[in-house]
Amino acid sequence: MSPITIRRVSESDIDELADIYACEDVVANTAQIPYRSPAFWADFYKTRDPQGAELVALVENRVVGHLGLILNHTPRRKHTGSFGICVHRD
């Protein structure tokens, strides 16, 4: 089994992330809208909260998973956050 590397998302990952979210069986288990363009994903990551985290999992230098952590900034919910995760169907 190949080792898994976890690191922050980078702009070079956009096409591979779009490929993961283009898998119907992956999107069926998320709150994502299917068939979004790579341009959507490029803009999505540019506008994310810098205090949150966007991580990718790589196997043999291929992005195979994604995790996003979104922190709440309102005073009442400052102690909470939410996350989404997906893994390529392969």
CSV table of C-alpha atoms in Angstrom, one decimal:
chain,number,residue,atom,x,y,z
A,1,MET,CA,0.0,0.0,0.0
A,2,SER,CA,1.3,3.5,-0.9
A,3,PRO,CA,1.8,6.0,1.8
A,4,ILE,CA,-0.7,8.8,2.2
A,5,THR,CA,0.5,12.4,2.4
A,6,ILE,CA,-1.6,15.2,3.9
A,7,ARG,CA,-0.9,18.8,3.1
A,8,ARG,CA,-2.7,22.2,2.6
A,9,VAL,CA,-4.5,22.6,-0.6
A,10,SER,CA,-2.8,24.7,-3.3
A,11,GLU,CA,-3.9,26.2,-6.6
A,12,SER,CA,-2.2,23.3,-8.5
A,13,ASP,CA,-4.8,21.0,-6.9
A,14,ILE,CA,-7.9,22.6,-8.4
A,15,ASP,CA,-8.2,20.3,-11.5
A,16,GLU,CA,-7.8,17.2,-9.4
A,17,LEU,CA,-10.3,18.5,-6.8
A,18,ALA,CA,-12.8,19.3,-9.6
A,19,ASP,CA,-12.3,15.7,-10.8
A,20,ILE,CA,-13.2,14.3,-7.4
A,21,TYR,CA,-16.3,16.4,-7.1
A,22,ALA,CA,-17.3,15.4,-10.6
A,23,CYS,CA,-17.8,11.8,-9.5
A,24,GLU,CA,-21.6,11.3,-9.1
A,25,ASP,CA,-21.2,8.8,-6.3
A,26,VAL,CA,-18.9,11.2,-4.4
A,27,VAL,CA,-21.2,14.2,-4.7
A,28,ALA,CA,-24.3,12.1,-3.8
A,29,ASN,CA,-22.9,11.9,-0.2
A,30,THR,CA,-22.1,15.6,0.2
A,31,ALA,CA,-24.0,18.9,0.2
A,32,GLN,CA,-22.2,19.9,-3.0
A,33,ILE,CA,-23.9,20.7,-6.3
A,34,PRO,CA,-22.8,18.3,-9.0
A,35,TYR,CA,-20.9,19.2,-12.2
A,36,ARG,CA,-19.2,22.4,-11.0
A,37,SER,CA,-16.5,23.7,-13.2
A,38,PRO,CA,-12.8,23.9,-12.3
A,39,ALA,CA,-13.3,27.7,-12.4
A,40,PHE,CA,-15.8,27.4,-9.6
A,41,TRP,CA,-13.3,25.5,-7.5
A,42,ALA,CA,-10.5,27.9,-8.2
A,43,ASP,CA,-12.6,30.8,-7.0
A,44,PHE,CA,-13.9,28.8,-4.1
A,45,TYR,CA,-10.5,28.3,-2.6
A,46,LYS,CA,-9.4,31.9,-3.1
A,47,THR,CA,-12.4,33.1,-1.0
A,48,ARG,CA,-12.1,30.6,1.9
A,49,ASP,CA,-11.5,31.8,5.5
A,50,PRO,CA,-7.8,31.9,6.1
A,51,GLN,CA,-8.3,30.8,9.7
A,52,GLY,CA,-10.0,27.6,8.5
A,53,ALA,CA,-8.2,24.8,6.8
A,54,GLU,CA,-8.3,23.1,3.4
A,55,LEU,CA,-6.3,19.9,3.3
A,56,VAL,CA,-5.8,17.3,0.6
A,57,ALA,CA,-4.7,13.7,0.8
A,58,LEU,CA,-2.3,12.4,-1.9
A,59,VAL,CA,-1.3,8.9,-2.9
A,60,GLU,CA,1.5,8.7,-5.4
A,61,ASN,CA,1.3,12.5,-5.9
A,62,ARG,CA,-2.4,12.2,-6.9
A,63,VAL,CA,-5.1,14.1,-4.9
A,64,VAL,CA,-7.4,11.4,-3.6
A,65,GLY,CA,-9.2,13.2,-0.8
A,66,HIS,CA,-10.2,16.6,0.5
A,67,LEU,CA,-11.1,18.0,3.9
A,68,GLY,CA,-12.4,21.5,4.6
A,69,LEU,CA,-12.7,23.1,8.0
A,70,ILE,CA,-14.8,26.2,8.4
A,71,LEU,CA,-14.7,28.2,11.6
A,72,ASN,CA,-17.6,30.3,12.9
A,73,HIS,CA,-16.8,33.9,13.7
A,74,THR,CA,-20.0,35.1,15.3
A,75,PRO,CA,-19.5,35.6,19.1
A,76,ARG,CA,-22.2,33.1,20.1
A,77,ARG,CA,-20.8,30.3,17.8
A,78,LYS,CA,-17.1,31.2,17.9
A,79,HIS,CA,-16.3,27.9,19.7
A,80,THR,CA,-17.8,25.8,16.8
A,81,GLY,CA,-16.9,24.9,13.3
A,82,SER,CA,-18.0,22.5,10.6
A,83,PHE,CA,-16.1,20.3,8.1
A,84,GLY,CA,-16.7,18.5,4.9
A,85,ILE,CA,-14.7,15.5,3.6
A,86,CYS,CA,-14.7,13.6,0.4
A,87,VAL,CA,-12.6,10.8,-1.1
A,88,HIS,CA,-12.2,9.9,-4.8
A,89,ARG,CA,-14.2,6.9,-5.7
A,90,ASP,CA,-11.2,5.0,-7.0
